[in-house]
PDB file of C-alpha atoms and ligand atoms in Angstrom:
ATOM      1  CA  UNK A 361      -1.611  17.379   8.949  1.00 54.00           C
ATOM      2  CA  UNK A 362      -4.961  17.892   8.177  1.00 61.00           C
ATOM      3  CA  UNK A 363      -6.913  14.817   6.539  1.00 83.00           C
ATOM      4  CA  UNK A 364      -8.368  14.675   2.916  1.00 87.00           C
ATOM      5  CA  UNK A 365     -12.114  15.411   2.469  1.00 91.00           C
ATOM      6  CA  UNK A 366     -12.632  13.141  -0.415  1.00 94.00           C
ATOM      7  CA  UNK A 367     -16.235  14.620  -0.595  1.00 94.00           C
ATOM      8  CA  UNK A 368     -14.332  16.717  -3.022  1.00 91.00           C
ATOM      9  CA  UNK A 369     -12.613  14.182  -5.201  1.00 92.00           C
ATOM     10  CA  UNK A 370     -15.881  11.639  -5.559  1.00 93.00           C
ATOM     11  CA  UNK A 371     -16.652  13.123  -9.055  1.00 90.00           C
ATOM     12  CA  UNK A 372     -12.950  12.744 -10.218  1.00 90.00           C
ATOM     13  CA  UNK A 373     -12.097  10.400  -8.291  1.00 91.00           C
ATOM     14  CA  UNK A 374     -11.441   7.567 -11.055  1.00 87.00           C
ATOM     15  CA  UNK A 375     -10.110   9.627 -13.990  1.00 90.00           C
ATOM     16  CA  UNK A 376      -7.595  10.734 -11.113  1.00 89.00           C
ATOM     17  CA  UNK A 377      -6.468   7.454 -10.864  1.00 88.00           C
ATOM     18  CA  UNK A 378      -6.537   6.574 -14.120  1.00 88.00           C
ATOM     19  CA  UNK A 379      -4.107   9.413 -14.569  1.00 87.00           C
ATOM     20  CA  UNK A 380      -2.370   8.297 -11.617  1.00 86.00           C
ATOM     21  CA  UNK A 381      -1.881   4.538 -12.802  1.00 85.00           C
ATOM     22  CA  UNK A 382      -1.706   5.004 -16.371  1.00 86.00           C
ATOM     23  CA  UNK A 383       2.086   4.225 -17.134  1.00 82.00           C
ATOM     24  CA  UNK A 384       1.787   1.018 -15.486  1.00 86.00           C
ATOM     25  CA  UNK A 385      -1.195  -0.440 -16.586  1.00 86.00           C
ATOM     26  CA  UNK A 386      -3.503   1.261 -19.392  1.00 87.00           C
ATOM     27  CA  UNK A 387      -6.088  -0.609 -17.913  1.00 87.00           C
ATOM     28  CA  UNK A 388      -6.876   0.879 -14.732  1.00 81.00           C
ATOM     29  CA  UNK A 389      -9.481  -1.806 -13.054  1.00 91.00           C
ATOM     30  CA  UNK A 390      -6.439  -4.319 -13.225  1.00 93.00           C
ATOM     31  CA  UNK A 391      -5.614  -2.997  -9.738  1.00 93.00           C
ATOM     32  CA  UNK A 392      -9.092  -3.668  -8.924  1.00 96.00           C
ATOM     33  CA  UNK A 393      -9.387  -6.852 -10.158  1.00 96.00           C
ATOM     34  CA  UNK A 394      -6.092  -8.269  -8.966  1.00 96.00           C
ATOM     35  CA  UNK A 395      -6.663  -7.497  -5.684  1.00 97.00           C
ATOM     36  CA  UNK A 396     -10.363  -9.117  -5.701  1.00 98.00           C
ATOM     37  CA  UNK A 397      -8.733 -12.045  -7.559  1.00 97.00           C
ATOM     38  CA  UNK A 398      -6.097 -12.117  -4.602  1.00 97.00           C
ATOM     39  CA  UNK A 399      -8.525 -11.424  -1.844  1.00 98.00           C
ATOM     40  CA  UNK A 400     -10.463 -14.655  -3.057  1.00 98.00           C
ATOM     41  CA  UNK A 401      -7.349 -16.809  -3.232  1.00 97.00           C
ATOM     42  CA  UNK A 402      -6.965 -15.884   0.958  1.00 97.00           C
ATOM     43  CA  UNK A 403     -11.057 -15.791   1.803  1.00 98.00           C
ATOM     44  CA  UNK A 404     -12.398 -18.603  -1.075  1.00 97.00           C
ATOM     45  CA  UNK A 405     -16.085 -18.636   1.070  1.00 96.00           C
ATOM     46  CA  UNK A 406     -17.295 -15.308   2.464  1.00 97.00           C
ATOM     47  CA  UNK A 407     -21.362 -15.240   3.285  1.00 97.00           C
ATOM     48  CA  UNK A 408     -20.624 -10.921   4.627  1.00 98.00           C
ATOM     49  CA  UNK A 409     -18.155  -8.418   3.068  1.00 98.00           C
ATOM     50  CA  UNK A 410     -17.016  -4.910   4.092  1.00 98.00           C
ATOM     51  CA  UNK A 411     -15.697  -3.242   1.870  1.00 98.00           C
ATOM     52  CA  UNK A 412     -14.307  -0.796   4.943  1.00 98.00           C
ATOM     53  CA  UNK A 413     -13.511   2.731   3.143  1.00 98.00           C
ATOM     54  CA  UNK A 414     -15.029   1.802  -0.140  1.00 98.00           C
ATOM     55  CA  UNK A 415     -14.967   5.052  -1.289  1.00 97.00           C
ATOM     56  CA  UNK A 416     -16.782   5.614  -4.759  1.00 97.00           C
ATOM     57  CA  UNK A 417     -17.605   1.778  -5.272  1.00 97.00           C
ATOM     58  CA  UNK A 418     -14.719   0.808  -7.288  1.00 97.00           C
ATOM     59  CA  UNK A 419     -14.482  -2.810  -5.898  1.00 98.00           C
ATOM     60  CA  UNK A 420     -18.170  -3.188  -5.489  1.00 98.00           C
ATOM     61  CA  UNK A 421     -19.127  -4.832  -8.537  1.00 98.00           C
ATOM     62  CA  UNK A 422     -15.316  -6.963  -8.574  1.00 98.00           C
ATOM     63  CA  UNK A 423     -16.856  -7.953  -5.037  1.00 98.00           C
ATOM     64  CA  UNK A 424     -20.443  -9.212  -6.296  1.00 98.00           C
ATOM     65  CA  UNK A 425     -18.928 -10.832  -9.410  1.00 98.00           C
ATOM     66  CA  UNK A 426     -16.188 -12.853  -7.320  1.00 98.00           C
ATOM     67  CA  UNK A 427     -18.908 -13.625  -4.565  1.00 98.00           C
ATOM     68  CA  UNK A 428     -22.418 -13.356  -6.058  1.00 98.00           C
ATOM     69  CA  UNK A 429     -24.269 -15.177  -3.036  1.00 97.00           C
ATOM     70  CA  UNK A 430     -22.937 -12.705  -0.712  1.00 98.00           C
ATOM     71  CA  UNK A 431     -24.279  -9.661   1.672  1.00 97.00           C
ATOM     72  CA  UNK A 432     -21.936  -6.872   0.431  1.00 98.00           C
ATOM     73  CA  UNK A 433     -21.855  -3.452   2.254  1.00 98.00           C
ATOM     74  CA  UNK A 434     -19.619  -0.670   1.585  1.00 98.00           C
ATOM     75  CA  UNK A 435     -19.068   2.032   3.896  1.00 98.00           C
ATOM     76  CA  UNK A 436     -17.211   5.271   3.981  1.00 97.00           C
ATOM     77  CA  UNK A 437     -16.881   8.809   6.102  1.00 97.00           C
ATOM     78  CA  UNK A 438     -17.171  10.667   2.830  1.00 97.00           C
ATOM     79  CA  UNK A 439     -21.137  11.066   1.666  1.00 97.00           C
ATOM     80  CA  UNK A 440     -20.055  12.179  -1.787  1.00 96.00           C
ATOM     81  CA  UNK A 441     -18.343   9.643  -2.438  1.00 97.00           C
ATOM     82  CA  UNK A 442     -21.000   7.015  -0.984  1.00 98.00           C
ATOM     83  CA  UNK A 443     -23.544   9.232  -3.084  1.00 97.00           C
ATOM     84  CA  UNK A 444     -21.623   8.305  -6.382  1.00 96.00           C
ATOM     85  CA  UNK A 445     -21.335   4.744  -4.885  1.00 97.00           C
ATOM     86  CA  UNK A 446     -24.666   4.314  -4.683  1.00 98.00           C
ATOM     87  CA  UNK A 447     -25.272   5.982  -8.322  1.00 97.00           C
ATOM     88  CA  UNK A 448     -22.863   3.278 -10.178  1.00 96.00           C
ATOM     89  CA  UNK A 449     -24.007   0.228  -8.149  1.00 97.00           C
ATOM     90  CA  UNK A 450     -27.580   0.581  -7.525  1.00 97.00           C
ATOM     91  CA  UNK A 451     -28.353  -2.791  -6.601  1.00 97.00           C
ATOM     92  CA  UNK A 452     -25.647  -2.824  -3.984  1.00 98.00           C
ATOM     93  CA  UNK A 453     -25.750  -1.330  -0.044  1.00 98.00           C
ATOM     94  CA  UNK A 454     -23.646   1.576   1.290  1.00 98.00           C
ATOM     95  CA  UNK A 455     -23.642   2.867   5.152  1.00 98.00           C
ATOM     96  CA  UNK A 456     -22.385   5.909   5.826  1.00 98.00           C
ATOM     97  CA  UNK A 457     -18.961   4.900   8.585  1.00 97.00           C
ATOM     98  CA  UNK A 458     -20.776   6.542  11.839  1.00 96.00           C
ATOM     99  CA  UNK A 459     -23.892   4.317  11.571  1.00 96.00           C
ATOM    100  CA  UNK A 460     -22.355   0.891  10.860  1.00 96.00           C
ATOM    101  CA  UNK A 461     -23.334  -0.736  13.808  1.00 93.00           C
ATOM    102  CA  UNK A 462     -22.003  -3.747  15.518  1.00 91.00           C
ATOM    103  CA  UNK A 463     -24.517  -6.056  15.107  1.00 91.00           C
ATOM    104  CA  UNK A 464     -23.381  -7.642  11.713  1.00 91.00           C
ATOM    105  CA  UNK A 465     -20.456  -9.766  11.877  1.00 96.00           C
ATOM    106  CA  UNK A 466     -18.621  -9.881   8.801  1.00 98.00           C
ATOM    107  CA  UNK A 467     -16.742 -12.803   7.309  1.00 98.00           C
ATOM    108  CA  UNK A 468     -14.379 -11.003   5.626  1.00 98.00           C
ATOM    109  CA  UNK A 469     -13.922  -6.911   5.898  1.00 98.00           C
ATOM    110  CA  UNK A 470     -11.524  -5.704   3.064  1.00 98.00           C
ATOM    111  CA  UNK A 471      -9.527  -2.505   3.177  1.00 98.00           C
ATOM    112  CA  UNK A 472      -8.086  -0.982   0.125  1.00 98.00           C
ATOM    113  CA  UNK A 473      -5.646   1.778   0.177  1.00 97.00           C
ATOM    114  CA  UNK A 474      -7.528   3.290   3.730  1.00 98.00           C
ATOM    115  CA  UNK A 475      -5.136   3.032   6.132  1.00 98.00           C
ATOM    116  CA  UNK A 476      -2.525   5.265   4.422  1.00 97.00           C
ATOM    117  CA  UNK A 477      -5.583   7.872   5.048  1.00 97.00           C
ATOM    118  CA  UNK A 478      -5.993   7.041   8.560  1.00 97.00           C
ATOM    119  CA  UNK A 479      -3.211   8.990  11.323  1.00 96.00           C
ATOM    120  CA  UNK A 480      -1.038   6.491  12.436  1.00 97.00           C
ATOM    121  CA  UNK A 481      -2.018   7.386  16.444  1.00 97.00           C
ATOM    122  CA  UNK A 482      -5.885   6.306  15.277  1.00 97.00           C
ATOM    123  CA  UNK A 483      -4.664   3.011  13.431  1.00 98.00           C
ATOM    124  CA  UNK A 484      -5.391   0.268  16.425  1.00 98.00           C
ATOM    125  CA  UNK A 485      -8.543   2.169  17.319  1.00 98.00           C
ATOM    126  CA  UNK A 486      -9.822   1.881  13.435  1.00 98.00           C
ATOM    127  CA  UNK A 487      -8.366  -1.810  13.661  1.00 98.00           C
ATOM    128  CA  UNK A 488     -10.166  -2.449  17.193  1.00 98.00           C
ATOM    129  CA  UNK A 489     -13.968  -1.293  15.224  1.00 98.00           C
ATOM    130  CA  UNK A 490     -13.336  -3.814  12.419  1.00 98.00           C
ATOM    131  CA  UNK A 491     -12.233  -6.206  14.771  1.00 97.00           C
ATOM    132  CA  UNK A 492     -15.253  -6.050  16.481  1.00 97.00           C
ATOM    133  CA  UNK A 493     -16.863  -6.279  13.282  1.00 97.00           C
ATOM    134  CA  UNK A 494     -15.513  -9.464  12.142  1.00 98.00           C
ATOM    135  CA  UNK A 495     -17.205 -12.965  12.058  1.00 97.00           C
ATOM    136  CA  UNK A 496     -15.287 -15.930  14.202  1.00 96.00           C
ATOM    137  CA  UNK A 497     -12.923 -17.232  11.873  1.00 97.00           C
ATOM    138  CA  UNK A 498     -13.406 -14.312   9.274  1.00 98.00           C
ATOM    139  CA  UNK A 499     -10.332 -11.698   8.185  1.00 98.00           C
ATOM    140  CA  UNK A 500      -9.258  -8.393   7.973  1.00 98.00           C
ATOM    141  CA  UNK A 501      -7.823  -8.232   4.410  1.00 98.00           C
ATOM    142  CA  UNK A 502      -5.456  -4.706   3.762  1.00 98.00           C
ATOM    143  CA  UNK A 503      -3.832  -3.544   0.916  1.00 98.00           C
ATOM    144  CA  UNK A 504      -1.875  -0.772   0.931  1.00 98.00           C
ATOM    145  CA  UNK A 505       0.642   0.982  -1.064  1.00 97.00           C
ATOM    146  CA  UNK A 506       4.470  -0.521  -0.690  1.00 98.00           C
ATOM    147  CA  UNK A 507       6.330   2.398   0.623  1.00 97.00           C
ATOM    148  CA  UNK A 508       9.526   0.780  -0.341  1.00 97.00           C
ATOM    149  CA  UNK A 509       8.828   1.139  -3.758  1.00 96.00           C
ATOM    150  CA  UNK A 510      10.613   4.300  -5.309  1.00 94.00           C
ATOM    151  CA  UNK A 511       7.571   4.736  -8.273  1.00 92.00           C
ATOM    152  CA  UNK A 512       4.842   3.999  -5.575  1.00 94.00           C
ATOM    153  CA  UNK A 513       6.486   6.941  -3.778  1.00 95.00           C
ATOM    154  CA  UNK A 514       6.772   9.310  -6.470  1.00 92.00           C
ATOM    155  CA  UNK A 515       3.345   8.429  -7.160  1.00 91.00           C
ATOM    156  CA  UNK A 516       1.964   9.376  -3.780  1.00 93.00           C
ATOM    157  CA  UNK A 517       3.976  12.135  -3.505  1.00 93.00           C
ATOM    158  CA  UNK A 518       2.295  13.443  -6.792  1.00 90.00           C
ATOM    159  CA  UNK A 519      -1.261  12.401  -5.828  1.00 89.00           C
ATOM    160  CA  UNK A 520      -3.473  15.109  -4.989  1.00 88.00           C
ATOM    161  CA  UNK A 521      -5.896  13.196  -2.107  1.00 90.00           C
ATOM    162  CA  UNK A 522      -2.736  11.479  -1.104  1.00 91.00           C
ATOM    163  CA  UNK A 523      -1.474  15.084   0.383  1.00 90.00           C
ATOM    164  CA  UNK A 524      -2.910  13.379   3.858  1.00 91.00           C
ATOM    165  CA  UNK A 525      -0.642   9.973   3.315  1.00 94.00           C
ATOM    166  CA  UNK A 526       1.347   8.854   5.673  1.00 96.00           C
ATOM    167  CA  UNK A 527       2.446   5.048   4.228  1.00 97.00           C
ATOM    168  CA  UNK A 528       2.616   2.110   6.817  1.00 98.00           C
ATOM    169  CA  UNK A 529       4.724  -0.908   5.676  1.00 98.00           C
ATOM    170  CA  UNK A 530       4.038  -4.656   5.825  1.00 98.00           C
ATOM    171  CA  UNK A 531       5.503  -5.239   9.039  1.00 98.00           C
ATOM    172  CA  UNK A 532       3.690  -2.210  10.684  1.00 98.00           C
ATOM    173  CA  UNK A 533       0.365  -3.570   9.294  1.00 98.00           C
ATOM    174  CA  UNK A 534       0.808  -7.101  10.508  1.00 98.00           C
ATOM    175  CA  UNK A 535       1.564  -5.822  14.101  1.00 98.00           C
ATOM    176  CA  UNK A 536      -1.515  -3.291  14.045  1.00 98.00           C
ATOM    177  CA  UNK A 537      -3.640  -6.537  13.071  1.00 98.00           C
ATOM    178  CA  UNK A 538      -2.106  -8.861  15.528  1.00 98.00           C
ATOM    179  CA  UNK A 539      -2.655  -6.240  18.055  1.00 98.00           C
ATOM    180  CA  UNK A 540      -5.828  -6.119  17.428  1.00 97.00           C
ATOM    181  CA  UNK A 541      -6.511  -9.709  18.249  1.00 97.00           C
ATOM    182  CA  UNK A 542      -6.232 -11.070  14.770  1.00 98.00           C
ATOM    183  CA  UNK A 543      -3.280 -14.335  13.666  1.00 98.00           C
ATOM    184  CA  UNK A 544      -1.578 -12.918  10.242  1.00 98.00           C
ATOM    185  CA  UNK A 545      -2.751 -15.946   7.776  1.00 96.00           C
ATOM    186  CA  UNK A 546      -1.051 -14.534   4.706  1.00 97.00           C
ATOM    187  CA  UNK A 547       0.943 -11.793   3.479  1.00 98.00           C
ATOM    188  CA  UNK A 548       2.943 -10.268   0.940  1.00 98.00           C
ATOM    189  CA  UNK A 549       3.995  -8.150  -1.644  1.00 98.00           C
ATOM    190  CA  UNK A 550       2.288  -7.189  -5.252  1.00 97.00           C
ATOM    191  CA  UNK A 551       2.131  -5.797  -8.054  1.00 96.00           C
ATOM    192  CA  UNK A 552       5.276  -5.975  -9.668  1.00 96.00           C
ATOM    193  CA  UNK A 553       4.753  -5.891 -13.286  1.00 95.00           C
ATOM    194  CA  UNK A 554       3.699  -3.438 -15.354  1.00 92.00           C
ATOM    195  CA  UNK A 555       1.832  -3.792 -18.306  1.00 91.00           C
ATOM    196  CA  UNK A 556       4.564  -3.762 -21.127  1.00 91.00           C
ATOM    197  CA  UNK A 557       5.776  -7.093 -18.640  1.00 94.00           C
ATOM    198  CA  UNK A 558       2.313  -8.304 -18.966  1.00 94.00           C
ATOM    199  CA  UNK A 559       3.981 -11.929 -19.808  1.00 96.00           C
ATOM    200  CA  UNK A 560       5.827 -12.011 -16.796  1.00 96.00           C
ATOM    201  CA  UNK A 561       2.855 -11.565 -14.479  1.00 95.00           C
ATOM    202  CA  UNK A 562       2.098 -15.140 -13.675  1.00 95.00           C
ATOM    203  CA  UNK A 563       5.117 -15.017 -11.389  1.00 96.00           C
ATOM    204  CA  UNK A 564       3.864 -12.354  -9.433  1.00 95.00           C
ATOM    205  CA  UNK A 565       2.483 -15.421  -7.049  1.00 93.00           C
ATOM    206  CA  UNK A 566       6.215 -16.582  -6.694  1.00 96.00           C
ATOM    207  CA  UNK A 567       7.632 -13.668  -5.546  1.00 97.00           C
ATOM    208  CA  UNK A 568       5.212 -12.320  -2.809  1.00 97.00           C
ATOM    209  CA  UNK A 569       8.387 -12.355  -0.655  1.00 97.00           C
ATOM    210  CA  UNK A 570      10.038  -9.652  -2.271  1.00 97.00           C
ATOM    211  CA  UNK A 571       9.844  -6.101  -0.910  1.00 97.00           C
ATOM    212  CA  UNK A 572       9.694  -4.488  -4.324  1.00 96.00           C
ATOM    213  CA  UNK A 573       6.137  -5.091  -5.276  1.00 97.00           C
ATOM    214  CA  UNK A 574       3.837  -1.563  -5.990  1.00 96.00           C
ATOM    215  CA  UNK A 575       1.779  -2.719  -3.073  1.00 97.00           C
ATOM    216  CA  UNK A 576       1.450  -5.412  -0.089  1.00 98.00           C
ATOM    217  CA  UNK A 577      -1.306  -6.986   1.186  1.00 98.00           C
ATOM    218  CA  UNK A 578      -1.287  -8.716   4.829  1.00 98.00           C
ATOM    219  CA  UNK A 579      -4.450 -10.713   5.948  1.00 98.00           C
ATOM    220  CA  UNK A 580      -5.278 -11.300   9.663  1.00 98.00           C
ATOM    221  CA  UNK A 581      -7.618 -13.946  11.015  1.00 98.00           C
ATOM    222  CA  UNK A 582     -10.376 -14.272  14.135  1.00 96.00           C
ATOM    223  CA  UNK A 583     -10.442 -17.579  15.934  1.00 93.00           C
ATOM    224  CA  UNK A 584     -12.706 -19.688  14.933  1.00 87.00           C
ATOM    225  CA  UNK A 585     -15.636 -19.590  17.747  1.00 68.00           C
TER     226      UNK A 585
HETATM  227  C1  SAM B1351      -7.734   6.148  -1.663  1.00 91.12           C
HETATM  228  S1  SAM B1351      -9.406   6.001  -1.229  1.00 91.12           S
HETATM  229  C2  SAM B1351      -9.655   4.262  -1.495  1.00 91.12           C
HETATM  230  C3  SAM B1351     -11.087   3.975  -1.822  1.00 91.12           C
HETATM  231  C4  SAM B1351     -11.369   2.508  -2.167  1.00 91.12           C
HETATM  232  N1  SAM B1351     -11.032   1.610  -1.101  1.00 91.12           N
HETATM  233  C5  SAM B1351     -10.677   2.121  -3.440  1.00 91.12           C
HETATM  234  O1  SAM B1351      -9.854   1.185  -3.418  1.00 91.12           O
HETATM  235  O2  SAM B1351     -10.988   2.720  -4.491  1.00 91.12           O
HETATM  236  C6  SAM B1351      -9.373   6.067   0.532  1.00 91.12           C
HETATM  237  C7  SAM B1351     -10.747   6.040   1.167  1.00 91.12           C
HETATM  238  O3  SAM B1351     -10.587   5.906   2.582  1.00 91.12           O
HETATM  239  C8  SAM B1351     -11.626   6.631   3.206  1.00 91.12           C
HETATM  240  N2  SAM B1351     -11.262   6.913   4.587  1.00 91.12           N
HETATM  241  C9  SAM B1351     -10.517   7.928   5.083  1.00 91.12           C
HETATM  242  N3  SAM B1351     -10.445   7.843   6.435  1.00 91.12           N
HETATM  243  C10 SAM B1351     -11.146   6.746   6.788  1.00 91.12           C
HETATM  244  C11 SAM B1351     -11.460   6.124   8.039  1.00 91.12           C
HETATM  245  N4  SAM B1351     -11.003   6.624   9.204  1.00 91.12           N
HETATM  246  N5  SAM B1351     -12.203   5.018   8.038  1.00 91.12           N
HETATM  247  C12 SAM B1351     -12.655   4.493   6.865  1.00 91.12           C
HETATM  248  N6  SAM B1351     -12.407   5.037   5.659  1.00 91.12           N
HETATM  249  C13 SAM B1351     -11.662   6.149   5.622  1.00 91.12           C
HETATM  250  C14 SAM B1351     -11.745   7.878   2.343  1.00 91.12           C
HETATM  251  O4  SAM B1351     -12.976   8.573   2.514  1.00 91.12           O
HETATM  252  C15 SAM B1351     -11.563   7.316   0.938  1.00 91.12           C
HETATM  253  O5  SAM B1351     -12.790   6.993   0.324  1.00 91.12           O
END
């Protein structure tokens, strides 16, 4: 299957998803913002972020509001969508993926809705570059679309940059990252309420167990040097 070049979906890129998400939530940066609020509930202290596959700079300025003392970089293959990165968050830092060097360790390098991008036989490879990325003690923090959910399915089967997706679950994630070196800290599922059930949301946190959720998030941690 040949991958997506999402050079050419940088411009539309967040009316897409707007389209996309919608009937769940009319307010498409909650997705954004409840996965920066979750990501700070697993990595409370970060000094270095990656935003690994940041594409057009969605999560940038949910990043530098949740942790405003912090180095930030985002990074991407895609230069368009770097280019509109770099247009919408000006103040912020964006490396093209082939020059991020090794020689910043990162506390925390987040990953949002990449690896569904990335061909399953390249996975451990991608997962061995942020590995050697990472900070002792820091995490890998990946989100990623639940592909037990029926309505996650239908909507990545109607996506058009999703024509590349090939969905990894939970489990599958936490045995990439703990093959790549990394002890799974915490994990679950997501997303479960849309927003007409807006008032049940506050038991998303109880039910991270259950395999229903839109989405999943797993978190795996360095030892500590
Ligand atoms: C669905 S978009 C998600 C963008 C962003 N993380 C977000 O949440 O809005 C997937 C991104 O993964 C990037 N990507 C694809 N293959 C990649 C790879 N091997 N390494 C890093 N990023 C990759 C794409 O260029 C694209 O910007």
């Amino acid at each position: 299957m040949t991958s997506i070049d999402f050079d050419q979906y940088a411009r539309d890129y967040a009316s897409l998803i707007a389209e996309q998400t919608e009937a769940f939530d009319s307010d498409n940066d909650y997705f954004v913002r409840y996965k920066i609020d979750c990501l700070r509930s697993i990595a409370p202290h970060a000094r270095s972020i990656l935003d690994f596959g940041c594409g057009v700079g969605r999560s940038i300025p949910f990043l530098r509001a949740a942790y405003p003392q912090a180095e930030i970089i985002g990074s991407d293959p895609s230069a368009e969508s770097l280019a509109f990165a770099r247009k919408t968050n000006p103040k912020e830092t964006f490396v093209p993926l082939n020059e991020l060097g090794a020689e910043t360790r990162y506390d925390v390098i987040f990953a949002a809705c990449v690896f569904h991008h990335i061909a399953p036989e390249i996975r451990d490879e991608t997962l061995a570059f942020c590995r050697e990325r990472l900070a002792p003690g820091g995490r890998i923090v990946i989100f990623e679309h639940n592909p037990l959910n029926p309505v996650t399915q239908r909507l990545v089967n109607t996506c058009p940059f999703d024509a590349d997706a090939v969905l990894l679950g939970k489990g599958e994630t936490a045995a990439r990252l703990k093959r790549a070196g990394l002890e799974i800290d915490k994990a679950g599922y997501c997303l479960f309420f849309p927003g007409a059930l807006a008032a049940l949301r506050p038991l998303e946190r109880r039910l991270q167990w259950l395999p229903l959720g839109g989405q999943y998030f797993v978190s795996g941690k360095s030892p500590s040097a």
